[in-house]
Coordinates of C-alpha atoms and ligand atoms in Angstrom, one line a residue:
X1 CA -19.8 -26.9 11.3
X2 CA -17.7 -27.1 8.1
X3 CA -16.4 -30.3 6.5
X4 CA -12.7 -30.3 5.8
X5 CA -10.3 -32.8 4.3
X6 CA -9.4 -34.2 7.7
X7 CA -12.8 -33.9 9.4
X8 CA -15.3 -31.3 10.5
X9 CA -14.3 -27.9 12.1
X10 CA -15.9 -24.7 13.2
X11 CA -15.3 -21.8 10.9
X12 CA -14.4 -18.7 12.8
X13 CA -16.8 -16.0 11.7
X14 CA -16.1 -13.2 12.2
X15 CA -12.3 -13.4 12.1
X16 CA -10.8 -15.0 15.1
X17 CA -11.7 -15.8 18.6
X18 CA -9.4 -13.1 20.0
X19 CA -10.2 -9.6 18.7
X20 CA -7.3 -7.6 17.2
X21 CA -7.4 -3.9 18.1
X22 CA -6.0 -1.2 15.9
X23 CA -4.7 1.2 18.6
X24 CA -2.9 3.9 16.5
X25 CA -1.3 4.6 13.2
X26 CA 1.1 7.1 11.8
X27 CA 3.0 7.8 8.6
X28 CA 5.8 10.0 7.3
X29 CA 4.9 12.6 4.8
X30 CA 4.6 11.1 1.3
X31 CA 6.9 12.8 -1.2
X32 CA 7.2 12.3 -4.9
X33 CA 10.3 10.3 -5.5
X34 CA 13.4 12.2 -6.4
X35 CA 12.3 15.1 -4.3
X36 CA 12.6 16.0 -0.6
X37 CA 12.9 12.5 0.9
X38 CA 15.4 11.2 -1.7
X39 CA 18.2 11.2 0.8
X40 CA 16.4 8.8 3.1
X41 CA 16.3 5.0 2.5
X42 CA 13.2 2.9 3.1
X43 CA 14.8 1.7 6.3
X44 CA 15.4 5.4 7.5
X45 CA 11.8 6.2 6.7
X46 CA 10.5 3.1 8.5
X47 CA 12.6 3.8 11.6
X48 CA 11.5 7.4 11.9
X49 CA 7.9 6.3 11.5
X50 CA 8.0 3.5 14.1
X51 CA 9.8 5.7 16.6
X52 CA 7.1 8.3 16.2
X53 CA 4.4 5.7 16.7
X54 CA 6.0 4.7 20.0
X55 CA 6.4 8.3 21.1
X56 CA 2.9 9.3 20.2
X57 CA 1.4 6.4 22.0
X58 CA 3.8 6.6 24.9
X59 CA 4.1 2.9 24.6
X60 CA 7.2 1.4 26.2
X61 CA 9.3 -0.5 23.7
X62 CA 9.4 -3.3 26.2
X63 CA 5.7 -4.0 25.6
X64 CA 6.3 -4.7 21.9
X65 CA 6.5 -8.4 21.0
X66 CA 7.2 -8.2 17.2
X67 CA 7.5 -6.0 14.2
X68 CA 6.2 -7.0 10.8
X69 CA 7.1 -4.7 7.9
X70 CA 6.6 -4.7 4.2
X71 CA 8.5 -3.3 1.3
X72 CA 8.4 -4.0 -2.4
X73 CA 11.8 -3.1 -3.7
X74 CA 14.2 -4.2 -0.8
X75 CA 17.7 -3.0 -0.3
X76 CA 20.2 -5.4 -1.7
X77 CA 22.5 -4.8 1.3
X78 CA 19.8 -4.9 4.0
X79 CA 17.0 -7.1 2.6
X80 CA 15.2 -7.7 6.0
X81 CA 13.9 -4.2 6.4
X82 CA 11.8 -5.2 9.4
X83 CA 14.8 -6.3 11.4
X84 CA 16.7 -3.1 10.6
X85 CA 13.7 -1.0 11.6
X86 CA 13.2 -3.0 14.8
X87 CA 16.8 -2.1 15.9
X88 CA 15.9 1.5 16.7
X89 CA 17.0 2.5 20.3
X90 CA 13.3 2.7 21.5
X91 CA 12.8 -1.1 21.0
X92 CA 14.6 -3.9 22.8
X93 CA 16.9 -6.0 20.6
X94 CA 14.7 -9.0 21.5
X95 CA 11.8 -7.8 19.5
X96 CA 11.5 -10.3 16.7
X97 CA 11.0 -8.9 13.2
X98 CA 10.0 -10.2 9.8
X99 CA 9.8 -8.6 6.4
X100 CA 6.9 -9.4 4.0
X101 CA 6.1 -8.6 0.4
X102 CA 2.9 -8.7 -1.5
X103 CA 3.5 -5.9 -4.0
X104 CA 1.3 -2.8 -3.3
X105 CA -0.5 -4.7 -0.6
X106 CA 2.7 -5.3 1.4
X107 CA 1.7 -3.2 4.4
X108 CA -1.6 -5.0 4.4
X109 CA 0.2 -8.3 4.4
X110 CA 2.2 -7.1 7.4
X111 CA -1.0 -6.0 9.2
X112 CA -2.8 -9.3 8.6
X113 CA 0.3 -11.4 9.5
X114 CA 0.5 -9.5 12.7
X115 CA -3.2 -9.8 13.4
X116 CA -3.0 -13.6 12.8
X117 CA -0.2 -13.9 15.4
X118 CA -2.4 -12.0 17.9
X119 CA -5.4 -14.2 17.1
X120 CA -3.3 -17.3 17.5
X121 CA -2.2 -16.0 20.9
X122 CA 1.4 -16.0 20.0
X123 CA 1.8 -12.3 20.6
X124 CA -0.2 -9.4 22.1
X125 CA 1.5 -6.2 20.8
X126 CA 2.8 -5.9 17.3
X127 CA 3.9 -3.0 15.1
X128 CA 3.0 -3.5 11.4
X129 CA 3.4 -1.4 8.3
X130 CA 5.8 -0.8 5.5
X131 CA 8.1 1.6 3.7
X132 CA 9.3 2.4 0.2
X133 CA 11.9 4.7 -1.2
X134 CA 11.4 4.7 -5.0
X135 CA 14.2 7.3 -5.0
X136 CA 16.6 4.6 -4.0
X137 CA 15.8 1.6 -6.1
X138 CA 18.8 -0.6 -6.7
X139 CA 20.4 -0.2 -10.1
X140 CA 21.9 -3.4 -11.3
X141 CA 24.7 -4.3 -13.8
X142 CA 23.9 -6.3 -16.9
X143 CA 24.5 -10.1 -16.6
X144 CA 27.7 -9.9 -18.8
X145 CA 29.0 -7.0 -16.7
X146 CA 28.4 -8.9 -13.5
X147 CA 30.2 -11.9 -14.9
X148 CA 33.2 -9.7 -15.9
X149 CA 33.3 -8.0 -12.5
X150 CA 33.3 -11.4 -10.7
X151 CA 36.0 -12.7 -13.1
X152 CA 38.0 -9.5 -12.4
X153 CA 37.9 -10.0 -8.7
X154 CA 39.1 -13.6 -9.1
X155 CA 41.8 -12.9 -11.7
X156 CA 45.3 -13.7 -10.3
X157 CA 47.5 -11.7 -12.6
X158 CA 47.6 -8.1 -13.9
X159 CA 47.5 -9.6 -17.4
X160 CA 44.3 -11.4 -16.8
X161 CA 42.8 -8.3 -15.2
X162 CA 43.7 -6.1 -18.1
X163 CA 42.3 -8.7 -20.5
X164 CA 38.9 -8.7 -18.7
X165 CA 38.9 -4.9 -18.5
X166 CA 39.5 -4.6 -22.2
X167 CA 36.6 -7.0 -23.0
X168 CA 34.1 -4.6 -21.4
X169 CA 31.8 -3.2 -24.2
X170 CA 29.5 -0.1 -24.0
X171 CA 26.4 -2.4 -23.9
X172 CA 27.8 -4.1 -20.7
X173 CA 27.5 -0.7 -19.0
X174 CA 23.8 -0.3 -19.6
X175 CA 22.2 -0.5 -16.1
X176 CA 19.2 -2.5 -15.3
X177 CA 16.5 -0.7 -13.2
X178 CA 13.5 -2.5 -11.7
X179 CA 10.5 -2.0 -14.0
X180 CA 6.9 -1.5 -12.7
X181 CA 5.9 -4.3 -15.0
X182 CA 4.7 -7.8 -14.6
X183 CA 7.5 -10.3 -14.9
X184 CA 5.0 -12.9 -16.3
X185 CA 3.5 -10.7 -19.0
X186 CA 5.9 -7.8 -19.4
X187 CA 2.8 -5.5 -19.1
X188 CA 3.4 -2.4 -17.0
X189 CA 0.9 -1.2 -14.4
X190 CA 0.0 1.7 -16.5
X191 CA -0.5 -0.4 -19.6
X192 CA -2.8 -2.7 -17.5
X193 CA -4.8 0.4 -16.3
X194 CA -5.1 1.5 -20.0
X195 CA -6.3 -2.0 -21.0
X196 CA -8.9 -2.1 -18.2
X197 CA -10.2 1.4 -19.0
X198 CA -10.8 0.2 -22.6
X199 CA -12.4 -3.1 -21.6
X200 CA -14.7 -1.4 -19.0
X201 CA -15.4 1.7 -21.1
X202 CA -14.0 4.3 -18.7
X203 CA -13.7 7.6 -20.5
X204 CA -10.8 10.0 -20.0
X205 CA -13.0 12.7 -18.5
X206 CA -14.3 10.4 -15.7
X207 CA -10.7 9.5 -14.9
X208 CA -9.7 13.2 -14.7
X209 CA -12.7 14.1 -12.7
X210 CA -11.8 11.4 -10.2
X211 CA -8.2 12.5 -10.0
X212 CA -9.3 16.1 -9.4
X213 CA -11.6 14.9 -6.6
X214 CA -8.7 13.1 -5.0
X215 CA -6.6 16.2 -5.0
X216 CA -9.4 18.4 -3.6
X217 CA -10.4 16.0 -0.8
X218 CA -6.7 15.4 0.2
X219 CA -6.2 19.2 0.3
X220 CA -9.2 19.6 2.6
X221 CA -7.9 16.8 4.8
X222 CA -4.4 18.3 5.0
X223 CA -5.5 21.9 5.5
X224 CA -8.2 20.9 8.0
X225 CA -5.6 19.0 10.0
X226 CA -7.3 15.6 9.9
X227 CA -4.7 14.1 7.5
X228 CA -1.9 16.2 8.8
X229 CA -2.5 14.7 12.3
X230 CA -1.6 11.3 10.8
X231 CA 1.8 12.6 9.5
X232 CA 5.0 12.5 11.5
X233 CA 7.2 15.5 10.4
X234 CA 10.6 14.3 9.3
X235 CA 14.0 16.0 9.3
X236 CA 15.7 16.2 5.9
X237 CA 19.3 15.0 5.4
X238 CA 22.1 15.9 4.9
X239 CA 21.9 19.1 7.0
X240 CA 18.8 18.1 9.0
X241 CA 18.0 21.8 9.3
X242 CA 14.7 21.6 7.5
X243 CA 11.7 19.3 7.9
X244 CA 8.8 18.1 5.8
X245 CA 5.4 17.9 7.6
X246 CA 3.1 17.4 4.7
X247 CA 2.6 15.4 1.5
X248 CA 4.1 17.2 -1.5
X249 CA 2.1 15.6 -4.3
X250 CA -1.2 17.2 -3.5
X251 CA -2.0 19.8 -6.1
X252 CA -4.3 22.5 -4.8
X253 CA -4.2 24.3 -8.1
X254 CA -5.1 21.4 -10.4
X255 CA -8.0 21.8 -12.7
X256 CA -9.9 19.8 -15.3
X257 CA -8.5 22.1 -17.9
X258 CA -4.9 21.2 -16.8
X259 CA -5.7 17.5 -16.4
X260 CA -7.4 17.1 -19.7
X261 CA -4.4 18.8 -21.5
X262 CA -2.0 16.1 -20.3
X263 CA -0.8 13.6 -22.9
X264 CA -1.5 9.9 -22.3
X265 CA 1.6 8.1 -21.1
X266 CA 1.1 4.4 -21.6
X267 CA -0.7 4.4 -25.0
X268 CA 0.3 7.7 -26.5
X269 CA -2.1 7.4 -29.5
X270 CA -5.4 6.1 -28.1
X271 CA -4.8 6.1 -24.4
X272 CA -6.5 7.9 -21.5
X273 CA -4.1 7.3 -18.5
X274 CA -1.9 10.3 -17.8
X275 CA 0.5 11.5 -15.2
X276 CA -2.5 13.4 -13.7
X277 CA -4.8 10.5 -13.3
X278 CA -2.2 8.0 -12.1
X279 CA -0.6 7.7 -8.7
X280 CA 2.9 9.2 -8.7
X281 CA 6.1 7.3 -7.7
X282 CA 6.6 8.1 -4.1
X283 CA 8.8 7.8 -1.0
X284 CA 7.3 7.2 2.5
X285 CA 6.5 4.9 5.4
X286 CA 3.6 3.9 7.6
X287 CA 3.2 2.0 10.9
X288 CA 0.2 0.8 12.9
X289 CA 0.0 -0.5 16.4
X290 CA -2.0 -3.7 16.9
X291 CA -2.9 -5.3 20.2
X292 CA -5.1 -8.1 21.5
X293 CA -8.2 -6.6 23.0
X294 CA -7.2 -7.7 26.5
X295 CA -3.7 -6.2 26.2
X296 CA -5.1 -2.9 24.9
X297 CA -7.5 -2.8 27.9
X298 CA -4.8 -3.8 30.4
X299 CA -2.4 -1.0 29.1
X300 CA -5.2 1.6 29.1
X301 CA -5.5 2.1 25.4
X302 CA -8.9 2.8 23.7
X303 CA -8.7 1.1 20.3
X304 CA -9.7 3.0 17.2
X305 CA -11.3 -0.1 15.8
X306 CA -11.0 -3.9 15.6
X307 CA -10.2 -6.0 12.6
X308 CA -13.5 -7.8 11.7
X309 CA -12.3 -9.8 8.7
X310 CA -9.9 -9.8 5.7
X311 CA -9.4 -11.6 2.4
X312 CA -6.9 -11.9 -0.4
X313 CA -7.7 -12.9 -4.0
X314 CA -5.9 -13.2 -7.3
X315 CA -6.6 -13.5 -11.0
X316 CA -4.6 -14.1 -14.1
X317 CA -2.2 -11.1 -14.4
X318 CA -2.6 -11.2 -18.1
X319 CA -6.3 -10.5 -17.9
X320 CA -7.3 -7.4 -15.9
X321 CA -4.3 -6.9 -13.6
X322 CA -5.8 -4.5 -11.0
X323 CA -9.2 -6.2 -10.5
X324 CA -8.1 -8.2 -7.5
X325 CA -10.1 -6.1 -5.0
X326 CA -13.3 -7.0 -6.8
X327 CA -12.7 -10.6 -5.9
X328 CA -11.4 -10.0 -2.4
X329 CA -14.1 -7.5 -1.2
X330 CA -17.1 -9.9 -1.3
X331 CA -15.2 -12.5 0.6
X332 CA -14.1 -10.1 3.3
X333 CA -17.7 -8.8 3.6
X334 CA -19.0 -12.3 3.8
X335 CA -16.5 -13.3 6.4
X336 CA -17.5 -10.2 8.4
X337 CA -21.2 -11.3 8.1
X338 CA -21.9 -7.8 6.7
X339 CA -22.8 -6.1 3.4
X340 CA -21.7 -3.0 1.6
X341 CA -24.8 -1.2 3.0
X342 CA -23.4 -1.7 6.5
X343 CA -20.1 0.2 5.6
X344 CA -20.0 3.8 6.8
X345 CA -16.8 4.4 4.9
X346 CA -14.9 2.7 2.0
X347 CA -11.2 3.3 1.4
X348 CA -9.9 2.1 -2.0
X349 CA -6.3 2.4 -3.0
X350 CA -6.0 4.6 -6.0
X351 CA -3.3 3.2 -8.2
X352 CA -5.0 4.8 -11.2
X353 CA -8.3 6.6 -11.5
X354 CA -9.1 4.0 -14.3
X355 CA -8.5 1.2 -11.8
X356 CA -10.7 2.7 -9.1
X357 CA -13.5 3.3 -11.6
X358 CA -13.1 -0.3 -13.0
X359 CA -13.1 -1.7 -9.5
X360 CA -16.3 0.2 -8.7
X361 CA -18.0 -1.1 -11.8
X362 CA -16.8 -4.6 -11.0
X363 CA -18.2 -4.5 -7.5
X364 CA -21.6 -3.6 -8.9
X365 CA -21.5 -6.4 -11.5
X366 CA -23.1 -9.8 -11.3
X367 CA -20.5 -11.3 -13.6
X368 CA -17.7 -10.4 -11.2
X369 CA -19.7 -11.5 -8.2
X370 CA -20.2 -14.9 -9.7
X371 CA -16.4 -15.1 -10.4
X372 CA -15.9 -14.4 -6.7
X373 CA -18.4 -17.2 -5.8
X374 CA -21.4 -15.1 -5.0
X375 CA -24.9 -14.9 -6.5
X376 CA -25.3 -11.1 -5.9
X377 CA -22.9 -8.2 -6.5
X378 CA -21.4 -6.3 -3.6
X379 CA -23.2 -3.3 -5.0
X380 CA -22.8 0.4 -5.9
X381 CA -20.4 2.2 -3.6
X382 CA -21.8 5.5 -2.3
X383 CA -19.3 8.1 -3.6
X384 CA -20.0 10.2 -0.5
X385 CA -18.4 7.4 1.6
X386 CA -15.5 6.7 -0.7
X387 CA -11.9 7.9 -0.1
X388 CA -13.3 10.9 1.8
X389 CA -9.8 12.5 2.2
X390 CA -8.4 11.7 -1.2
X391 CA -6.2 8.7 -2.0
X392 CA -3.0 7.5 -3.6
X393 CA -3.4 9.7 -6.8
X394 CA -3.0 12.9 -4.8
X395 CA -1.4 11.7 -1.5
X396 CA 1.1 9.4 -3.3
X397 CA 1.8 5.7 -3.2
X398 CA 5.0 4.4 -1.6
X399 CA 4.2 0.8 -2.6
X400 CA 5.2 -0.9 0.7
X401 CA 3.6 1.8 2.9
X402 CA 0.2 2.5 1.4
X403 CA -1.8 -0.1 3.3
X404 CA -0.8 1.4 6.6
X405 CA -1.8 4.9 5.5
X406 CA -5.2 3.7 4.3
X407 CA -6.0 1.7 7.4
X408 CA -5.0 4.6 9.7
X409 CA -7.2 7.1 7.8
X410 CA -10.1 4.7 7.7
X411 CA -10.0 4.1 11.5
X412 CA -9.5 7.7 12.4
X413 CA -12.3 8.9 10.1
X414 CA -14.7 6.2 11.5
X415 CA -14.0 7.5 14.9
X416 CA -14.5 11.1 13.9
X417 CA -17.7 10.4 12.1
X418 CA -19.1 8.0 14.7
X419 CA -19.3 5.3 12.1
X420 CA -19.3 1.6 12.9
X421 CA -17.9 -0.3 9.9
X422 CA -15.3 0.4 7.2
X423 CA -14.1 -1.5 4.2
X424 CA -10.7 -1.0 2.6
X425 CA -9.4 -2.5 -0.6
X426 CA -5.9 -2.5 -2.3
X427 CA -5.0 -3.8 -5.7
X428 CA -1.5 -5.3 -6.2
X429 CA 0.8 -6.5 -8.9
X430 CA 0.5 -10.1 -9.9
X431 CA -3.3 -9.7 -10.3
X432 CA -3.7 -9.7 -6.5
X433 CA -6.2 -7.9 -4.3
X434 CA -6.8 -7.3 -0.6
X435 CA -9.9 -6.3 1.4
X436 CA -10.4 -5.7 5.1
X437 CA -13.4 -4.9 7.2
X438 CA -12.9 -3.0 10.4
X439 CA -15.3 -2.3 13.2
X440 CA -15.3 0.7 15.6
X441 CA -16.8 -0.1 18.9
X442 CA -18.1 3.0 20.8
Ligands
LIG501 C1 2.5 8.3 -14.8 C2 4.0 8.5 -14.6 C3 4.8 7.8 -15.6 C4 4.2 10.0 -14.7 O1 5.5 10.3 -14.3 P1 6.2 11.7 -14.6 O2 6.1 12.1 -16.0 O3 7.5 11.8 -13.9 O4 5.1 12.7 -13.8 P2 5.2 14.2 -13.4 O5 4.9 14.3 -12.0 O6 6.5 14.8 -13.9 O7 4.0 14.8 -14.3 C5 4.1 15.0 -15.7 C6 3.4 16.3 -16.0 O8 2.1 16.3 -15.6 C7 1.7 17.4 -14.8 N1 0.7 16.9 -13.8 C8 0.7 15.8 -13.1 N2 -0.4 15.7 -12.3 C9 -1.1 16.9 -12.6 C10 -2.3 17.4 -12.0 N3 -3.0 16.7 -11.1 N4 -2.7 18.6 -12.5 C11 -2.0 19.3 -13.4 N5 -0.8 18.8 -13.9 C12 -0.4 17.6 -13.5 C13 3.0 17.7 -14.1 O9 3.0 19.1 -13.7 C14 4.0 17.5 -15.2 O10 4.0 18.6 -16.1 P3 5.4 19.2 -16.7 O11 5.9 18.1 -17.5 O12 5.0 20.4 -17.4 O13 6.2 19.5 -15.5 C15 4.4 8.0 -13.1 O14 3.8 8.8 -12.2 C16 4.0 6.6 -13.0 O15 4.7 5.7 -13.5 N6 2.9 6.3 -12.2 C17 2.4 5.0 -12.0 C18 3.1 4.3 -11.0 C19 2.6 2.9 -10.8 O16 2.5 2.2 -11.8 N7 2.3 2.6 -9.6 C20 1.8 1.3 -9.3 C21 0.4 1.3 -9.0 S1 -0.1 0.0 -8.0

C-alpha cells in the first residue's frame, strides 16, 4: 500500500491489471532522406504501413478501436497525422485517432498512450506507431516576409500592393528550416553527442567500431530475412513502377579505414562525431498492433509479447542531452520487478554511437543510479544481447517512427530466440528518455 496525497492506494506492479499484448509490428523500408522515399509524405508512409499491418494480420478494420500515431515535424496543412492515417479505406471512419509528439520517442509515446487506454479498459484494439519524412520538412518564410505576405493579401489597392512588393528585401527571402537543435539551448543533437563523448571519455575509434558493428549486424539481419520480414515493401511515386523493399542506409562495404577517415561534423577541430558514427536523416514509418490479452485470445491471435512496464524521465537539456534513457531504464526495470540480468535482449536507440556508449557507461555507474533514485547501478549491458540486428546508425532514424521499429524487432527476436524479457531504451530531444520492459510468454 502506498501513501498518496489523497490517501492510500495500491501501486500496480507490474504495469496494469489488464495485460497489453503486442500482437504484430511492421514498418516501411527506412530510406536516407532526399532519396527513394522523398516523394512520399509522412502521412503517405504511415498509411501504407498501417494498411500493411492490417493485411498481414488479416484483422478486420472493424475490430480497431483507435489509432495513436507520432511524428516530430508535422505537416502544416495536416497536423493531425493520426487522423489522416486512420482514414485509409481499410479502417472505418469511426476509428478515433490522436497524434502525439515526444521528439525521437514519439512512437513510444503512441505505444504507451495506446497501452494505457487498454489497461484502463477504454479500448481493446489499438494501432500505434509513427512516421517521419525528413525529406518533406516545412520550409517557412521569415517573420518579416510573413508580415508582408499577410499585408499583401489584405491590401485593397494596386498602389498599396506595389508598395508592399517593393519593400521586400533579399534577407526577407531567406527561408527558415527546422533545426535539429534544442530551442532552449540552441545546441544541436550532434553538438550534444560531441559534448557527451568528451565528458564521458568516449574515444573516436570506439564510436567507429560501434558504428561498424551496427552496419554489419543490420546487414546480417536484412540478408538473413529476419529484418526484411518486418519491412513492408513500398511503391515509389510518381510512376509507382518500382518498389523499395529494404533499408538503403545499411553499408555492407563500410570499414574502419573508411569510418576513421571521415571528418568530424559538429566540432571540426577536436570532435569525434562524424557522418559515419551518427544516425542519418531518414524517411519511414512504423506501426504495431496492441490488444488486451482477452481480445487477442478471443480473436485467435498469439501475442509476440506483453508490455510489462515502462518509464519516461528527463534531465536538463543543457547538461547531457541524450542521457535520458539512463534515468528511465532503472525505473522501468524496477516497475517490472526485474533486473538487467533478467533481460535476454536489450534494444537501445542509436542516435549516435557516442550516445549509446555514454548511455552504457551511465547504466553501469553508481552516480547515475543515485540520480535516478537507486542505490545500485543497472549494470553492464552484455554486448552479445545489445542491438543484435543493428540500430538507427545503420538502419536509419525517421524520428517519429523509430520506437515502433525497435519494439517490433525486440519482440520478434525474443520469440525467435526463445527469450523471456527484453528492455528497450530511446533518447529524445529535450533531455528526455524512455524505457520499456516486455515479456514473452511461451
Ligand atoms: C551527421 C550528418 C550531418 C551527416 O550528414 P551528411 O553529410 O548528409 O551525410 P552523408 O550520408 O552524405 O555522409 C557524408 C560522407 O560520409 C560517408 N559515410 C557516411 N557513413 C559512412 C560509413 N558508415 N562508412 C563509410 N563512409 C560513410 C558518406 O559516403 C559521405 O561521403 P561522401 O561525402 O564522399 O559522399 C547527418 O546525418 C545528421 O545530421 N545526423 C544526425 C541526425 C540527428 O541529429 N538525429 C537526431 C538523433 S536523436
